[in-house]
Short mmCIF file of C-alpha atoms in Angstrom, two decimals:
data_model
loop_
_atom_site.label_atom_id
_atom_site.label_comp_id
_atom_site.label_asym_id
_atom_site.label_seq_id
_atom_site.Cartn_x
_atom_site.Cartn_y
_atom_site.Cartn_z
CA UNK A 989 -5.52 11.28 -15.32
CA UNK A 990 -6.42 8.63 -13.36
CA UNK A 991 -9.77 10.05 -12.94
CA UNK A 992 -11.03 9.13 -16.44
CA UNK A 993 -13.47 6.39 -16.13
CA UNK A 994 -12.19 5.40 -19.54
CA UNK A 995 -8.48 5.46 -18.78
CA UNK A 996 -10.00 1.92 -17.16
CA UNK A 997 -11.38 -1.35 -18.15
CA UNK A 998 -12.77 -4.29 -16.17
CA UNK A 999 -10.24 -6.67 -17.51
CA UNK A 1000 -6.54 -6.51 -17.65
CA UNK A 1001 -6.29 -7.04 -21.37
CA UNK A 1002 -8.66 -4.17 -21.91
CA UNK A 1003 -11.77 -7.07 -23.39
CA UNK A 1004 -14.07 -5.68 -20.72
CA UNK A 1005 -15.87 -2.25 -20.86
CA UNK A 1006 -14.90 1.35 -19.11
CA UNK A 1007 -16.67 1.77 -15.62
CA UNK A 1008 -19.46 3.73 -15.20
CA UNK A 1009 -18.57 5.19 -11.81
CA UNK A 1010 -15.98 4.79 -9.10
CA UNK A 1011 -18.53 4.31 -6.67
CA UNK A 1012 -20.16 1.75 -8.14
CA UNK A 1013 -20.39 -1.76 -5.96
CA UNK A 1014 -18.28 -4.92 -7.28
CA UNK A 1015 -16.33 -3.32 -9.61
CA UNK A 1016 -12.64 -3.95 -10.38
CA UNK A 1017 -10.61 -1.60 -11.70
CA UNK A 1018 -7.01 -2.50 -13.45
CA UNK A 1019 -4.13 -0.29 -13.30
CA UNK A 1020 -2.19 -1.64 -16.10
CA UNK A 1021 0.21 -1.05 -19.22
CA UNK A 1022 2.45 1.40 -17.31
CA UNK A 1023 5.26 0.65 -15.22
CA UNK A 1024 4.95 3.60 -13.35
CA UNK A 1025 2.09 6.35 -12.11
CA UNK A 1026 2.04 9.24 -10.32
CA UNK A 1027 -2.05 10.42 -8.70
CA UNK A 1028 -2.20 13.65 -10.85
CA UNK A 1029 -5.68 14.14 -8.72
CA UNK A 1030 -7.37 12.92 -5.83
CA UNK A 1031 -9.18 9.45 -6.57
CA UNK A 1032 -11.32 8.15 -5.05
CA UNK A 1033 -13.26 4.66 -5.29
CA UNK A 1034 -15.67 3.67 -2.58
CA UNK A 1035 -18.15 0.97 -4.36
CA UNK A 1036 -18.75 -2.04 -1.95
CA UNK A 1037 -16.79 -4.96 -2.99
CA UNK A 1038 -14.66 -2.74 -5.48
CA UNK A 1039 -10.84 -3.38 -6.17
CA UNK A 1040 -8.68 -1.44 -7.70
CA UNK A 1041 -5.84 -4.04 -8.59
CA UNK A 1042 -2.29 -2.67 -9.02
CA UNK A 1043 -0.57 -4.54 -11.53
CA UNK A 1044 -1.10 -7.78 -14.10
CA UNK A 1045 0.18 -9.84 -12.18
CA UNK A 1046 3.53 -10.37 -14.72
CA UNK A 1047 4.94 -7.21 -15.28
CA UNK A 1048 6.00 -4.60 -12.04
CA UNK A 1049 3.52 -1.62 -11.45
CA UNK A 1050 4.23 1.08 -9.29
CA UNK A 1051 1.58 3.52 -8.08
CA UNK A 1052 2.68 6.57 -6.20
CA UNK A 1053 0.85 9.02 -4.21
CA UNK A 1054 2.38 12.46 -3.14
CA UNK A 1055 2.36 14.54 0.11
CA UNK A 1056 -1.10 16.43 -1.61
CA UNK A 1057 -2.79 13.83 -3.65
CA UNK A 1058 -3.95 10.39 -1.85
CA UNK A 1059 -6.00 7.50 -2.81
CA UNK A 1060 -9.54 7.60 -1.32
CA UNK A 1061 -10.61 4.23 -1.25
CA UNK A 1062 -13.75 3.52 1.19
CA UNK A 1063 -16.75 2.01 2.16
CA UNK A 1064 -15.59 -1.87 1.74
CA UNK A 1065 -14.00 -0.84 -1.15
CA UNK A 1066 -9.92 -2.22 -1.35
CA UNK A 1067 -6.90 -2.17 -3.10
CA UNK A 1068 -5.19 -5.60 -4.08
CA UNK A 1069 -1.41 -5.41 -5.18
CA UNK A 1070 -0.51 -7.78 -7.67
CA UNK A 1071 2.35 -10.07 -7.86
CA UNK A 1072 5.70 -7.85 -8.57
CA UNK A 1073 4.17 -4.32 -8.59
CA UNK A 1074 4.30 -1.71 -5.72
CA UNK A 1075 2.05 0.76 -3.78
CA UNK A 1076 3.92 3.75 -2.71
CA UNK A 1077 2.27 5.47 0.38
CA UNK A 1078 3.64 9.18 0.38
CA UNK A 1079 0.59 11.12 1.45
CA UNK A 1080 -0.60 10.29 5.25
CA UNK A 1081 -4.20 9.05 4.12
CA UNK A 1082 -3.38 4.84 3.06
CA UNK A 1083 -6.35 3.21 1.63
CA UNK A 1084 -7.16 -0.33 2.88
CA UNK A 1085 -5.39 -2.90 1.35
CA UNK A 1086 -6.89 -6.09 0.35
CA UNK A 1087 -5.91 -9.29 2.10
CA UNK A 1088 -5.54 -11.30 -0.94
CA UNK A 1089 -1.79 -9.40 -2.20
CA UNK A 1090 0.57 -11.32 -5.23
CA UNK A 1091 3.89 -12.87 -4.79
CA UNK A 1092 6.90 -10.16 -4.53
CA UNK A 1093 3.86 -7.23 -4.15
CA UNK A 1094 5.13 -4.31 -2.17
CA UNK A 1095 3.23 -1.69 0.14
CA UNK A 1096 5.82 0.76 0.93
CA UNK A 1097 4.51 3.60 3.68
CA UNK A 1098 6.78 6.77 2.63
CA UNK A 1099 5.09 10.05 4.21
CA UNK A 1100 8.29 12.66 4.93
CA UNK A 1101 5.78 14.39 7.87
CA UNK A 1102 4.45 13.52 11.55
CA UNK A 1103 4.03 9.98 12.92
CA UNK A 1104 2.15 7.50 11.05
CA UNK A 1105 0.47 4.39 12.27
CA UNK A 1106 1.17 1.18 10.39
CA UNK A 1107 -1.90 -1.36 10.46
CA UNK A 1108 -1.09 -4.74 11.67
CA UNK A 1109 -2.04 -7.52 9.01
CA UNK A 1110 -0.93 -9.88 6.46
CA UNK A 1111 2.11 -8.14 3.89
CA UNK A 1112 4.44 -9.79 1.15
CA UNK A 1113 7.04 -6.98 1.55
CA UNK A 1114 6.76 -4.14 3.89
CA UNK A 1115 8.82 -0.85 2.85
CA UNK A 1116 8.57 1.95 6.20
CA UNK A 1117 10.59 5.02 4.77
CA UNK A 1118 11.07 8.59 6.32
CA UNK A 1119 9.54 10.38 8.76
CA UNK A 1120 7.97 8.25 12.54
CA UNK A 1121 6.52 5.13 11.53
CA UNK A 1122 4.48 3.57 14.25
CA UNK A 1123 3.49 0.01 14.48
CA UNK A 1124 0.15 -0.87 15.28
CA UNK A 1125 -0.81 -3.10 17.82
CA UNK A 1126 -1.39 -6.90 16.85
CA UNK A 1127 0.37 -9.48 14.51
CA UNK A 1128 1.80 -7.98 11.13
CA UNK A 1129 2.48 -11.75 9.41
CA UNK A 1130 5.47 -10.57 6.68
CA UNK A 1131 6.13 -13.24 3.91
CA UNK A 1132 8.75 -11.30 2.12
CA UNK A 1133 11.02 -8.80 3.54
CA UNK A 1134 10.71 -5.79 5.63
CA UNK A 1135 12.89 -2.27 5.06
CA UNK A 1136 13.14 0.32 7.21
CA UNK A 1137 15.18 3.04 5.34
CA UNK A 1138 15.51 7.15 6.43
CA UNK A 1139 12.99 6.43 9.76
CA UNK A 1140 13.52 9.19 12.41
CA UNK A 1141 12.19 6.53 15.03
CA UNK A 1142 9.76 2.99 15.12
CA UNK A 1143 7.66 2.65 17.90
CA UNK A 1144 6.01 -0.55 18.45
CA UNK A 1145 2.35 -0.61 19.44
CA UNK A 1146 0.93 -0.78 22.75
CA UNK A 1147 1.09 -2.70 24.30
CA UNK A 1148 2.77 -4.51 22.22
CA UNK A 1149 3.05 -5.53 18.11
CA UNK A 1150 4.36 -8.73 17.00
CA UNK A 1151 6.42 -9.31 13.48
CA UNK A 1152 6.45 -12.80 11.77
CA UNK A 1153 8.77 -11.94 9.00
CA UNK A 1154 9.46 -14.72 5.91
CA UNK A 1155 12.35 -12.74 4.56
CA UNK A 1156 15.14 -10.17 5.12
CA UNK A 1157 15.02 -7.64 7.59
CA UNK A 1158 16.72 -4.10 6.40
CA UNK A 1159 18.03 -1.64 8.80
CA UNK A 1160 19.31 1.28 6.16
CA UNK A 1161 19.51 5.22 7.91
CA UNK A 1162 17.00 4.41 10.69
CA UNK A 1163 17.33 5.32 14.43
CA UNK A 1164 16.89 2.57 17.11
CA UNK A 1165 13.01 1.44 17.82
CA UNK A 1166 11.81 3.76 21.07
CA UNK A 1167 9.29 3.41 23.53
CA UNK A 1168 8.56 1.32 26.70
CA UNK A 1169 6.19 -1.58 24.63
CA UNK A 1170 7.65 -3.86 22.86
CA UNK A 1171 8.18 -5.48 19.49
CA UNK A 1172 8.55 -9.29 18.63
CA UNK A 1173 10.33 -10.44 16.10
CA UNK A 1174 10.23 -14.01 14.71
CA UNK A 1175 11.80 -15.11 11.52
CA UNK A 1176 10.79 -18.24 9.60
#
């Protein structure tokens, strides 16, 4: 479980020590040496300054929540994906992301129930699967791609949300975007 302090180490090679607490401030925590992980329990990390950092920055990491289970992570704590690896967003409570996320990192919103708000902000590639997916409003700056696969509907914000996307935009089993505001979309 994810939940054992000593399942984690400061450093990615495992050099560091366990931590003593997730709500300790400044801590980083580094989920590593799996390719794939499924929350088994709530977790929760709320130290100041903390990071929990998906990924070595080589070799892909995907962390999953489900529709029961989220990640809790608070009070200025963040989590940083690193470069290939992948969040995946099922349950309806997201942490907040850092702003600092590596090259090819993916934060893919997948809750199957109700409507869920998508925060503008800066994202490498930006998955929205199932469900109502909502745009928030203000900028959402995409350097990679973004997929919209199995939506029931997109709303933009209001009054309005603007998309600067990088990459490819994906249209896969997705009705049309609704509502009277409007979206922007600019490629570069």
């Amino acid at each position: 479980s994810l939940r054992d302090l000593n399942t984690w180490n400061s450093e990615p090679n495992f050099s560091g020590s366990a931590p003593t607490s997730f709500n300790s401030p400044n801590s980083t925590f580094n989920l590593v040496n799996r390719s794939s992980v499924t929350l088994d329990d709530t977790l929760e990390i709320t130290g100041n300054n903390t990071i929990l950092v998906i990924g070595d920055g080589v070799s892909a990491t995907e962390l999953f929540t489900t529709a029961t289970l989220p990640l809790l992570v608070n009070s200025g704590a963040s989590v940083r994906i690193a470069a290939n690896s992948t969040f995946h967003g099922v349950h309806f409570i997201m942490p907040a992301f850092n702003t600092i996320q590596g090259a090819n990192s993916t934060i893919s919103f997948e809750q199957t129930v109700g409507a869920t708000t998508i925060p503008a902000g800066n994202y490498v590639n930006l998955s929205l699967k199932n469900a109502t997916k909502n745009f928030g409003t203000g900028t959402f700056n995409i350097s990679g791609n973004l997929l919209l696969e199995n939506t029931t509907s997109i709303a933009p914000g209001s009054p309005f949300a603007s998309i600067v996307l990088g990459g490819n935009f994906t249209q896969i089993n997705t009705s049309a975007f609704v509502g009277p505001e409007s979206i922007t979309m600019t490629t570069t």
